[in-house]
Amino acid sequence: MGLTRTSLAAETGGTGGARESEYLIALMGNPNVGKSTVFNALTGMHQHTGNWSGKTVGAAFGNFSYGEQTYCIADLPGTYSLHTHSAEEEIARDFLTESAPHLTVVVCDATCLERNLNLVLQILEVTPRVLVCVNLMDEAKKRRIRIDLSLLEKRLGVPVVGISARRRQDILHLTQRIAEAVDSPSGEVYRVLYPESVNEKNHGEADEIATALVHAAEEIAADVVYAQTVSKSREERIDRIVTGRVMAYPVMLALLLIIFWITIVGANVPSSWLSAFFTSFEAPMYGALTAIGAPVFLAEMIVYGMYRVLVWVVSVMLPPMAIFFPMFTLLEDVGYLPRIAYNLDRCFHKCSTCGKQALTMCMGFGCNAAGVVGCRIIDSPRERLIAILTNSFVPCNGRFPLLIAMTSMFFVSGSSALGSLTGAFFLSLIIVFSVGVTLAVSALLSKTVLRGLPSSFTLELPPYRRPVILSVLVRSVLDRTLFVLGRAAAVAAPAGILIWILANVKIGSGTIFAQLTGILDPIGRIMGMDGVILLAFILGFPANETVIPIMMMGYLSAGTLTEYGSLTELHALLIANGWTPMTAVCVILFSLMHWPCSTTMLTIHKESGSLKWTALAFLLPTAIGAGVCILLNGFACLAQRF
Amino acid sequence: MLSTDNFSTPTVPMCTLKTGECATVRAIIAPGSIRRRLQDIGLIPGTEIRCVGRSPLGDPAAYRIRGAVIALRAEDCRGILVEA
């Protein structure tokens, strides 16, 4: 779950899967059992995305080898049962039946083995080629839970391995056992005894089937699990605070504030270093281009157009992302995100939507496209659609630099610790506002085009876990930061060229850029902004990161992006072009509420499968953003008059 | 499924449990989809559960069910009858 290279690549489509000579292994398990940790540990960095049977899925593929043999392993979405509820579970079940993997590794949580066995038993009914991997043995030991693995192996009739995924030697052992299991023939496996009234094909007897499964799991667990009941677990004490009546919301806000504060403070210095570093290449690059005989316009287009926009995107985006993403991943790994959904569920319930929308909303802070893909965790199609349509109301990482720049320039004085704390405070306020808008629009949709009652809601609050710091860093930096940065850069380079052409090619009396801003200016003015800003938002459709550089280029008569010196210079430039704090407020609001970026739009189309909903996803935030800006600006003008 | 007459003590809806209270599930009269979900997490007649807390706005509440903590909305567990 979350923004990973793989979850995003799932919607952009990829090729892969198992080659003929490889063994295909499926990795399954309940949600929150550390399945992804096992997957990452097994495959290291050798992961790729793939599809099978011509159908692109949200499954990640990876390779590992043991001896001479290479194994392709598919990380399937977490699932409680094979009886379909959500899109994610459907993926897992279809993979088992359609791709017929050579071996299915079912990851179980040693601290609640009984419920996990329920899924194991269901999978054993589909295929006997199963290996049960009991993870979190260290956690279980801490809670004085002992599991007789060899007895479990005997009862189930399939190999059982107990591991702690964070221990290297355990993973090696698992690899070895997988290799053995793939080669050995399958034996007699455990069969659930259903009452005679149950005919296997008869779904009318669902209750009896479910009861028989639960009882079978209960019986096996009673034999193999020795547990001393702990009266009050550590979780319950922590939860009493972070989900308690008094402290829950203050803790959430404080965490938000701290994350933003660290991001702002930590990103400032590296940002200016990176900028200075990359800018120093400009002159030599220009010199080299002209030396090899490139025409002046080409050299200028490449250096002042493409390269400068690229430098801006890298130096402004990389440091905050490299700080924000690891902290966010940390919260995810510790197990705090489900608590956010738990705390906010009442609000989403009131809006007739699913509390898990809080989770997809959190994913949207990283990247809205990933948030939209994440909406698969929501069972009800109606609630899933609402979550998809409202995801872009929370600012993604591409919009944070603009929000940070606007708040620091117009609402924070000085760059002291107090100044950055104020900046973090304003940013938190913006986030709270965007969550409010998400709720309001969700309620609006539930009352109008997507009318309906809230569906049922079950959310697991997993135990708090000590995160594997190294894995957090590797995953957040490699998977998230570099991926998002790479995408932004890929878009920024051609955008830089396009903007340079628009700003330098003259038609009639002025450049194309000037002509366009002239046309847009009246509309921009009504919204409390101007033509340049509006054009920057429009040209920023492929990547929101480029909005500020385009704006700067528009204001500078030179027609190229100015060197990014400091925010003070940018502030002076904006003031000289008639900006007021009111303009900044309108820009912030419009940045929060306008069309989603092109990647998100494509993802929405893919996930909703309908042009109608995609169009609504475009129009809804745009109309609301424009409306709010027009109203606010109107009131401001009236207030000035009286 | 629903026959309460053979129980020694009267059953109450699960959503009325207070934090810290334990109970045994006696009957599930919830409809289709939620019923399947509850069965997946091991909630069937005879299952012992404990209410471990409430979210800050009072709903949903968290229950310990077969070793895991699951949050359920009052609306959804009104149809789960438990015996304290």
XYZ file of C-alpha atoms in Angstrom:
726
model
C 0.000 0.000 0.000
C 1.147 3.506 -0.528
C 3.117 5.252 -3.162
C 5.621 2.856 -4.576
C 7.217 2.501 -7.912
C 5.265 -0.666 -8.369
C 1.833 0.609 -7.434
C 2.240 3.459 -9.876
C 3.686 1.364 -12.625
C 0.605 -0.794 -12.325
C -1.456 1.871 -13.988
C 1.089 2.980 -16.488
C 1.342 -0.634 -17.559
C 4.406 -2.761 -17.575
C 5.679 -5.964 -18.943
C 7.146 -8.802 -17.029
C 5.875 -11.711 -15.058
C 7.544 -15.070 -15.180
C 9.544 -16.201 -18.119
C 9.145 -19.766 -19.351
C 12.208 -21.138 -17.561
C 11.396 -19.590 -14.195
C 9.290 -20.820 -11.360
C 6.347 -18.577 -10.539
C 5.645 -18.079 -6.861
C 2.680 -16.241 -5.402
C 2.998 -14.401 -2.102
C -0.297 -14.120 -0.233
C -1.499 -13.277 3.239
C -3.806 -11.166 5.348
C -3.187 -7.416 5.336
C -0.618 -6.182 7.901
C 1.322 -9.411 8.330
C 4.560 -8.003 6.942
C 4.030 -9.552 3.522
C 5.718 -6.671 1.738
C 8.668 -6.838 4.133
C 9.092 -10.501 3.241
C 8.799 -9.619 -0.445
C 11.386 -6.841 -0.197
C 13.735 -9.016 1.819
C 13.458 -11.890 -0.673
C 13.913 -9.853 -3.806
C 16.199 -7.089 -2.596
C 16.058 -4.397 -5.238
C 15.335 -6.824 -8.057
C 11.728 -5.855 -8.509
C 9.728 -5.072 -11.544
C 6.104 -4.632 -12.305
C 4.214 -6.929 -14.500
C 0.958 -8.104 -15.843
C -0.405 -11.488 -16.592
C -3.018 -12.872 -18.957
C -3.128 -9.481 -20.627
C -4.588 -7.890 -17.529
C -2.579 -5.268 -15.704
C -2.799 -5.603 -11.969
C -1.700 -4.045 -8.751
C 0.734 -6.870 -8.094
C 4.461 -6.355 -7.827
C 6.856 -8.885 -9.257
C 10.392 -9.590 -8.200
C 13.123 -12.122 -8.743
C 15.432 -14.035 -6.494
C 17.692 -16.951 -7.113
C 18.739 -19.949 -5.114
C 21.463 -22.156 -6.527
C 21.120 -22.180 -10.286
C 17.424 -21.478 -10.308
C 15.714 -18.124 -10.634
C 12.318 -17.621 -9.063
C 9.766 -15.000 -10.024
C 7.652 -13.966 -7.090
C 4.366 -12.038 -7.240
C 3.392 -9.912 -4.251
C -0.400 -10.089 -4.261
C -2.625 -7.613 -2.381
C -3.399 -8.513 1.221
C -6.644 -10.421 1.608
C -8.695 -11.936 4.421
C -10.423 -14.508 2.312
C -10.765 -15.854 -1.203
C -14.459 -15.022 -1.247
C -14.370 -11.798 -3.149
C -15.212 -8.472 -1.544
C -12.872 -5.835 -2.877
C -11.021 -5.318 -6.131
C -7.779 -6.135 -4.320
C -9.042 -9.509 -3.136
C -10.342 -10.316 -6.575
C -6.828 -9.783 -7.950
C -5.392 -12.218 -5.423
C -7.979 -14.910 -6.076
C -7.846 -14.619 -9.862
C -4.073 -14.898 -9.814
C -4.246 -18.203 -7.955
C -6.768 -19.759 -10.303
C -5.621 -18.258 -13.629
C -1.835 -18.180 -13.340
C -1.548 -21.434 -11.363
C 1.750 -20.561 -9.612
C 4.211 -23.374 -8.908
C 4.074 -22.511 -5.232
C 1.968 -20.203 -3.079
C 3.709 -18.796 -0.028
C 1.126 -17.751 2.557
C 2.564 -15.267 5.039
C 0.956 -15.475 8.490
C 1.220 -13.312 11.572
C 2.505 -15.406 14.481
C 0.745 -13.098 16.943
C -2.663 -13.932 15.527
C -2.131 -17.215 13.758
C -5.676 -18.449 14.174
C -7.280 -15.882 11.905
C -4.466 -16.250 9.381
C -5.058 -20.011 9.239
C -8.528 -19.293 7.907
C -6.965 -17.975 4.682
C -4.416 -20.815 4.602
C -7.242 -23.369 4.711
C -9.086 -21.611 1.914
C -5.973 -21.556 -0.253
C -5.350 -25.261 0.451
C -8.761 -25.926 -1.094
C -7.560 -24.339 -4.342
C -4.014 -25.692 -4.497
C -1.958 -28.178 -2.457
C 1.283 -26.450 -3.530
C 1.521 -24.181 -0.514
C 4.259 -23.112 1.879
C 3.161 -21.448 5.107
C 5.523 -18.744 6.303
C 4.827 -17.733 9.888
C 6.243 -14.220 10.173
C 6.773 -11.998 13.225
C 8.062 -14.845 15.374
C 10.080 -12.252 17.341
C 6.932 -10.251 18.134
C 5.181 -13.438 19.202
C 8.064 -14.351 21.494
C 7.875 -10.930 23.094
C 4.219 -11.580 23.844
C 4.992 -15.033 25.205
C 3.244 -16.788 22.350
C 4.861 -20.088 21.367
C 3.995 -21.927 18.178
C 4.715 -25.597 17.505
C 5.758 -25.259 13.882
C 6.451 -28.939 13.250
C 3.047 -29.910 14.578
C 1.469 -27.243 12.372
C 3.362 -28.724 9.420
C 2.018 -32.155 10.272
C -1.554 -30.920 10.658
C -1.603 -28.908 7.436
C 0.389 -31.332 5.310
C 2.485 -28.566 3.769
C 5.887 -27.083 4.716
C 5.824 -24.450 7.486
C 8.652 -21.961 8.103
C 8.836 -19.619 11.071
C 10.713 -16.359 10.461
C 11.247 -12.774 11.525
C 11.430 -10.973 8.213
C 13.916 -8.440 9.490
C 16.515 -11.131 10.177
C 18.762 -11.891 7.246
C 19.411 -15.553 8.129
C 15.676 -16.206 8.434
C 15.149 -14.958 4.898
C 17.965 -17.199 3.645
C 16.298 -20.128 5.386
C 12.973 -19.221 3.774
C 14.618 -19.076 0.340
C 16.037 -22.547 0.866
C 12.687 -23.972 1.977
C 10.924 -22.393 -1.003
C 13.448 -24.004 -3.345
C 12.870 -27.396 -1.701
C 9.100 -27.022 -1.734
C 8.992 -26.127 -5.426
C 10.836 -29.320 -6.346
C 9.124 -31.776 -4.036
C 5.767 -33.358 -4.848
C 2.801 -32.251 -2.826
C 1.444 -34.627 -0.218
C -1.876 -35.098 1.488
C -3.082 -31.705 2.705
C -5.559 -30.757 5.410
C -9.171 -30.713 4.297
C -11.866 -28.791 6.085
C -14.765 -31.082 6.916
C -17.977 -29.390 5.969
C -21.327 -30.486 7.347
C -23.146 -32.807 4.970
C -25.641 -30.115 4.079
C -22.881 -28.210 2.313
C -22.394 -28.898 -1.324
C -19.098 -27.316 -2.369
C -20.642 -25.468 -5.265
C -23.612 -24.216 -3.328
C -23.088 -20.630 -2.236
C -26.380 -20.557 -0.385
C -24.630 -22.391 2.433
C -22.099 -19.586 2.907
C -22.699 -19.410 6.653
C -21.992 -23.100 7.182
C -18.841 -22.906 5.068
C -17.550 -19.873 6.938
C -18.350 -21.424 10.307
C -16.640 -24.681 9.395
C -13.530 -22.784 8.267
C -13.375 -20.706 11.438
C -13.826 -23.797 13.600
C -11.145 -25.706 11.696
C -8.704 -22.822 12.122
C -9.656 -22.575 15.792
C -9.038 -26.268 16.323
C -5.621 -26.264 14.649
C -4.584 -23.087 16.476
C -5.644 -24.589 19.801
C -3.229 -27.469 19.169
C -0.201 -25.532 17.977
C -0.352 -22.157 19.754
C 0.633 -21.829 23.403
C -0.157 -18.355 24.634
C -0.062 -16.727 28.012
C -2.723 -14.093 27.921
C -1.360 -10.661 28.646
C -3.971 -8.599 30.400
C -3.282 -5.278 28.731
C -1.081 -4.977 25.714
C 1.294 -2.141 24.939
C -0.899 -1.167 21.954
C -3.886 -0.546 24.142
C -1.949 1.854 26.312
C -0.625 3.799 23.322
C -4.007 3.697 21.612
C -5.662 5.103 24.697
C -3.664 8.278 23.965
C -3.423 8.497 20.170
C -7.047 7.492 19.624
C -8.358 8.844 22.913
C -11.108 11.413 23.216
C -8.833 14.182 24.446
C -5.472 13.619 22.806
C -6.270 12.037 19.405
C -6.646 15.224 17.384
C -3.928 17.232 19.139
C -1.510 14.339 18.490
C -2.486 14.235 14.813
C -2.029 17.974 14.404
C 1.246 17.946 16.310
C 2.617 15.182 14.077
C 1.557 17.133 10.993
C 3.213 20.255 12.339
C 6.447 18.460 13.233
C 6.694 16.772 9.836
C 6.240 20.054 7.995
C 8.578 21.918 10.286
C 11.373 19.385 9.788
C 10.706 19.422 6.052
C 10.871 23.201 5.759
C 13.872 23.668 8.035
C 15.756 20.721 6.604
C 15.074 21.499 2.956
C 16.133 25.135 2.882
C 19.884 24.761 2.905
C 20.270 21.744 0.595
C 17.883 23.456 -1.809
C 20.138 26.474 -2.243
C 23.237 24.234 -2.426
C 21.736 22.134 -5.188
C 20.623 25.237 -7.033
C 24.054 26.862 -6.820
C 25.723 23.604 -7.808
C 23.634 22.984 -10.900
C 23.565 26.638 -11.952
C 27.344 26.697 -12.024
C 27.208 24.364 -15.038
C 25.113 26.807 -17.016
C 27.861 29.019 -18.433
C 30.186 26.131 -19.396
C 27.259 24.326 -20.975
C 26.294 27.372 -23.010
C 29.919 27.851 -23.982
C 30.286 24.235 -25.040
C 27.119 24.328 -27.114
C 28.155 27.444 -29.015
C 31.693 26.079 -29.398
C 30.438 23.014 -31.251
C 28.535 25.319 -33.555
C 25.019 25.205 -32.173
C 22.949 28.218 -33.208
C 22.325 30.773 -30.472
C 18.601 30.085 -30.291
C 19.224 26.363 -29.792
C 21.849 26.928 -27.117
C 19.532 29.340 -25.317
C 16.588 27.000 -25.629
C 18.530 24.096 -24.121
C 20.339 26.008 -21.380
C 17.852 28.733 -20.419
C 14.755 26.762 -21.308
C 15.206 23.088 -20.595
C 18.127 23.067 -18.180
C 16.912 25.880 -15.924
C 13.458 24.403 -15.469
C 15.080 21.060 -14.745
C 17.396 22.610 -12.166
C 14.466 24.352 -10.514
C 12.444 21.159 -10.292
C 15.359 19.150 -8.919
C 16.631 21.701 -6.413
C 13.195 22.710 -5.157
C 11.667 19.247 -5.047
C 14.425 16.845 -4.095
C 15.241 18.057 -0.548
C 11.645 18.313 0.750
C 10.769 14.960 -0.790
C 13.876 13.272 0.584
C 12.769 14.463 4.034
C 8.989 14.213 3.768
C 8.737 10.736 2.235
C 10.904 8.893 4.790
C 8.931 10.503 7.636
C 5.667 9.556 5.985
C 6.860 5.990 5.347
C 7.905 5.831 8.983
C 4.356 6.666 10.141
C 3.064 4.044 7.737
C 5.469 1.368 9.009
C 4.894 2.084 12.674
C 1.182 1.494 12.091
C -0.120 5.013 12.714
C -1.978 5.512 9.411
C -4.840 3.103 10.234
C -5.263 5.051 13.496
C -5.776 8.229 11.446
C -8.518 6.441 9.515
C -9.986 5.246 12.830
C -9.959 8.743 14.308
C -11.518 10.323 11.239
C -14.020 7.598 10.385
C -16.913 9.309 12.139
C -16.495 12.323 9.830
C -16.409 10.170 6.708
C -19.357 8.147 8.011
C -21.353 11.371 8.362
C -20.555 12.049 4.707
C -21.833 8.526 3.863
C -18.405 7.354 2.761
C -15.814 4.850 3.889
C -13.321 5.556 6.661
C -10.594 3.977 4.544
C -10.854 7.101 2.405
C -8.675 8.690 5.089
C -5.944 6.234 4.091
C -6.197 6.937 0.373
C -6.247 10.636 1.213
C -2.974 10.217 3.101
C -1.497 8.431 0.087
C -2.586 11.446 -1.967
C -0.220 13.641 0.021
C 2.582 11.726 -1.645
C 1.069 11.551 -5.098
C -2.559 11.790 -6.161
C -2.105 9.138 -8.845
C -0.944 6.696 -6.168
C -3.856 7.764 -3.955
C -6.298 7.005 -6.762
C -4.783 3.543 -7.268
C -4.936 3.029 -3.497
C -8.720 3.498 -3.584
C -8.914 -0.198 -4.532
C -8.884 -0.971 -0.815
C -12.425 0.413 -0.586
C -15.034 -2.309 -1.172
C -18.115 -0.380 -2.209
C -17.941 0.929 -5.812
C -19.858 4.069 -4.831
C -17.523 4.932 -1.993
C -14.497 4.041 -4.090
C -15.609 6.482 -6.788
C -16.091 9.260 -4.232
C -12.600 8.632 -2.876
C -11.173 8.731 -6.411
C -12.986 11.941 -7.362
C -11.954 13.777 -4.204
C -8.364 12.566 -3.986
C -6.831 15.559 -5.741
C -8.262 17.945 -3.121
C -5.321 17.115 -0.895
C -2.054 18.612 -2.142
C 0.423 16.143 -3.573
C 4.160 16.440 -3.329
C 4.277 18.335 -6.611
C 2.216 21.126 -5.077
C 3.987 21.345 -1.727
C 6.898 23.453 -3.061
C 4.407 26.077 -4.275
C 2.515 26.040 -0.986
C 5.742 26.252 1.008
C 7.053 29.103 -1.188
C 3.782 31.083 -0.972
C 3.447 30.770 2.794
C 7.109 31.576 3.464
C 7.062 34.618 1.169
C 3.811 36.219 2.179
C 2.887 35.036 5.657
C 6.152 34.420 7.452
C 8.649 37.069 8.373
C 12.280 36.154 8.833
C 13.894 32.772 8.467
C 14.433 32.112 12.157
C 13.266 28.984 13.917
C 10.092 30.847 14.863
C 9.622 31.791 11.218
C 9.830 28.213 10.001
C 7.514 27.129 12.796
C 4.972 29.698 11.628
C 5.430 28.383 8.104
C 4.761 24.843 9.310
C 1.702 26.122 11.163
C 0.274 27.738 8.022
C 0.983 24.610 6.007
C -0.797 22.469 8.602
C -3.703 24.870 8.400
C -3.773 24.426 4.628
C -3.802 20.638 5.081
C -6.656 20.815 7.590
C -8.522 23.020 5.123
C -7.947 20.553 2.278
C -9.214 17.683 4.454
C -12.286 19.794 5.216
C -12.871 20.372 1.509
C -12.439 16.637 0.832
C -15.130 15.886 3.419
C -17.482 18.593 2.152
C -17.183 17.473 -1.473
C -17.571 13.814 -0.453
C -20.786 14.747 1.367
C -21.944 16.737 -1.644
C -21.336 13.775 -3.965
C -23.117 11.378 -1.570
C -26.128 13.658 -1.541
C -26.252 14.164 -5.318
C -24.750 12.095 -8.129
C -23.421 9.269 -5.962
C -26.302 8.897 -3.576
C -26.323 5.965 -1.220
C -25.975 4.647 2.282
C -22.557 4.000 3.777
C -21.523 0.381 3.363
C -20.110 -1.770 6.104
C -16.676 -0.959 7.424
C -14.053 -3.131 9.041
C -10.612 -1.737 9.667
C -7.800 -3.588 11.334
C -5.657 -1.647 13.790
C -2.378 -3.532 13.500
C 0.028 -3.726 16.430
C 2.625 -0.971 16.558
C 5.856 -2.185 15.070
C 9.400 -0.990 15.285
C 10.168 0.116 11.727
C 13.224 -1.157 9.915
C 14.929 2.208 9.470
C 17.156 1.134 6.613
C 14.254 -0.345 4.702
C 12.238 2.824 5.297
C 15.041 4.923 3.876
C 15.683 2.688 0.916
C 12.031 2.345 0.040
C 11.095 5.984 0.488
C 14.150 7.366 -1.259
C 14.373 4.867 -4.096
C 10.749 3.980 -4.639
C 9.069 7.248 -3.916
C 11.464 10.161 -4.083
C 13.440 9.135 -7.137
C 10.375 7.862 -8.927
C 8.372 11.051 -8.422
C 11.419 13.168 -9.174
C 12.158 11.184 -12.310
C 8.628 11.648 -13.543
C 8.710 15.344 -12.769
C 12.045 15.768 -14.519
C 10.868 13.812 -17.552
C 7.971 16.220 -17.851
C 9.932 19.331 -16.893
C 12.537 18.997 -19.643
C 10.134 19.150 -22.604
C 7.991 21.643 -20.694
C 11.054 23.863 -20.340
C 11.556 23.810 -24.101
C 7.880 24.486 -24.797
C 7.818 27.387 -22.361
C 10.982 28.833 -23.847
C 9.455 28.676 -27.322
C 6.209 30.261 -26.112
C 8.155 33.007 -24.387
C 10.554 33.696 -27.251
C 8.664 33.216 -30.491
C 6.892 36.403 -31.500
C 3.532 36.555 -33.213
C 2.432 40.043 -34.182
C 3.215 42.523 -31.458
C 4.359 40.129 -28.738
C 5.473 36.641 -27.857
C 3.032 33.748 -27.861
C 3.313 33.667 -24.090
C 2.366 37.356 -23.839
C -0.530 36.881 -26.251
C -1.874 33.958 -24.233
C -1.518 35.723 -20.894
C -3.294 38.710 -22.432
C -6.253 36.538 -23.349
C -6.330 34.847 -19.946
C -5.740 38.005 -17.922
C -9.408 39.088 -17.505
C -10.370 35.607 -16.289
C -7.386 35.517 -13.959
C -8.257 38.962 -12.548
C -11.790 37.884 -11.606
C -10.216 35.050 -9.636
C -7.845 37.355 -7.788
C -4.878 36.285 -9.888
C -3.643 37.290 -13.343
C -3.109 35.869 -16.816
C 0.445 34.713 -16.123
C -0.608 32.706 -13.073
C -3.525 31.106 -14.878
C -1.347 30.211 -17.864
C 1.243 28.748 -15.483
C -1.441 26.506 -13.972
C -2.594 25.439 -17.436
C 0.941 24.723 -18.675
C 1.581 22.954 -15.375
C -0.991 20.281 -16.285
C 1.691 17.639 -16.976
C 3.426 18.424 -13.670
C 2.354 20.821 -10.971
C 6.003 21.302 -10.002
C 6.536 23.576 -12.991
C 3.900 26.164 -12.055
C 6.295 28.485 -10.205
C 9.094 28.384 -12.797
C 6.589 29.141 -15.576
C 5.181 32.039 -13.567
C 8.669 33.426 -13.050
C 9.477 33.105 -16.729
C 6.278 34.900 -17.588
C 7.095 37.854 -15.363
C 10.637 38.243 -16.638
C 10.857 40.067 -19.894
C 14.043 38.146 -20.677
C 11.858 35.240 -21.634
C 13.897 32.695 -19.772
C 13.599 31.367 -16.304
C 15.520 33.513 -13.882
C 18.223 31.999 -11.798
C 16.661 30.731 -8.662
C 18.568 32.746 -6.109
C 16.363 33.010 -3.094
C 12.757 33.373 -2.117
C 13.470 37.025 -1.290
C 14.244 37.703 -4.960
C 11.163 35.814 -6.062
C 9.112 37.780 -3.557
C 10.433 41.082 -4.935
C 9.632 39.936 -8.474
C 6.060 39.021 -7.539
C 5.487 42.287 -5.662
C 6.774 44.205 -8.673
C 4.136 42.426 -10.733
C 1.322 43.593 -8.506
C 1.036 40.655 -6.107
C -0.626 41.185 -2.759
C -1.126 38.702 0.106
C -4.610 38.259 -1.364
C -3.074 37.073 -4.656
C -1.004 34.544 -2.708
C -4.121 33.276 -0.911
C -5.937 32.844 -4.232
C -2.923 31.033 -5.737
C -2.795 28.700 -2.721
C -6.533 28.004 -2.964
C -6.434 27.444 -6.703
C -3.419 25.198 -6.313
C -5.417 23.093 -3.842
C -8.504 23.056 -6.012
C -7.939 22.773 -9.732
C -7.695 20.025 -12.326
C -5.577 17.013 -11.314
C -2.285 16.563 -13.173
C -2.181 14.518 -16.374
C -0.849 11.369 -14.686
C -3.666 11.484 -12.141
C -6.257 12.059 -14.881
C -5.000 8.997 -16.785
C -5.079 6.965 -13.595
C -8.615 8.089 -12.790
C -9.713 7.053 -16.260
C -8.094 3.659 -15.832
C -9.530 3.088 -12.342
C -13.050 4.381 -12.969
C -13.192 2.993 -16.509
C -15.448 5.826 -17.545
C -14.972 9.073 -19.439
C -17.913 10.607 -17.600
C -16.322 10.238 -14.169
C -12.930 11.310 -15.513
C -14.529 14.477 -16.858
C -16.185 15.077 -13.493
C -12.827 14.568 -11.761
C -11.512 17.384 -13.952
C -14.464 19.759 -13.735
C -15.411 19.373 -10.081
C -12.212 20.680 -8.438
C -11.762 23.286 -11.177
C -15.262 24.685 -10.721
C -14.965 24.683 -6.932
C -11.519 26.319 -7.007
C -12.581 28.986 -9.494
C -15.777 29.612 -7.551
C -14.003 29.983 -4.216
C -11.383 32.335 -5.704
C -14.022 34.479 -7.442
C -16.119 34.739 -4.272
C -13.130 35.522 -2.078
C -11.816 38.120 -4.506
C -15.274 39.647 -4.840
C -15.601 40.029 -1.095
C -12.106 41.477 -0.863
C -12.912 44.072 -3.534
C -16.174 44.977 -1.798
C -14.419 45.259 1.541
C -11.878 47.629 0.035
C -14.592 49.831 -1.401
C -16.329 50.401 1.916
C -29.831 -18.235 13.082
C -31.635 -15.951 15.454
C -33.047 -17.832 18.380
C -32.428 -16.128 21.672
C -34.761 -18.220 23.812
C -32.212 -20.885 24.757
C -29.683 -18.459 26.277
C -29.339 -18.173 30.004
C -28.597 -14.457 29.982
C -30.154 -11.962 27.582
C -28.100 -10.827 24.613
C -27.305 -7.226 23.729
C -26.064 -5.634 20.488
C -22.250 -5.603 20.361
C -22.195 -1.811 19.911
C -23.477 -1.340 23.470
C -20.328 -2.846 25.018
C -18.237 -0.444 27.032
C -14.450 -0.185 26.851
C -12.859 -3.147 28.607
C -15.969 -5.349 28.578
C -15.752 -8.912 27.314
C -18.566 -10.831 25.659
C -19.357 -13.907 23.590
C -21.059 -13.628 20.232
C -24.390 -15.458 20.203
C -25.961 -14.537 16.894
C -25.246 -12.457 13.814
C -28.313 -10.990 12.205
C -26.404 -8.580 9.960
C -27.113 -8.715 6.227
C -24.977 -10.205 3.424
C -21.837 -8.183 2.825
C -20.978 -7.247 6.397
C -21.844 -10.776 7.479
C -19.214 -12.234 5.117
C -16.642 -9.681 6.277
C -17.259 -10.538 9.913
C -16.933 -14.245 9.169
C -13.608 -13.593 7.419
C -12.169 -12.048 10.543
C -13.435 -14.997 12.561
C -16.550 -13.470 14.076
C -19.116 -16.256 14.342
C -21.429 -17.412 17.146
C -19.247 -18.559 20.038
C -16.400 -16.120 19.357
C -15.157 -14.230 22.395
C -14.559 -10.539 21.923
C -13.490 -7.565 23.986
C -14.171 -3.891 23.401
C -10.748 -2.244 23.691
C -11.697 1.373 23.067
C -13.663 3.962 21.205
C -12.498 6.448 18.593
C -12.402 10.098 19.740
C -15.847 10.908 18.341
C -17.422 7.835 19.949
C -17.810 5.749 16.829
C -16.360 3.419 15.533
C -15.152 1.272 18.407
C -12.228 -1.152 18.458
C -12.696 -4.799 19.402
C -10.169 -7.522 20.045
C -11.303 -10.450 17.942
C -9.199 -13.620 17.856
C -5.988 -11.753 18.646
C -6.461 -8.857 16.228
C -7.898 -5.415 16.900
C -10.661 -4.521 14.466
C -12.584 -1.253 14.256
C -16.306 -1.561 13.596
C -18.990 1.086 13.234
C -21.924 0.915 15.660
C -24.230 0.725 12.683
C -22.523 -2.447 11.480
C -22.357 -4.266 14.800
C -25.892 -3.521 15.884
C -26.769 -6.829 14.249
C -24.222 -8.777 16.297
C -25.846 -10.058 19.460
C -23.482 -10.792 22.308
C -23.789 -12.193 25.786
C -21.742 -10.461 28.428
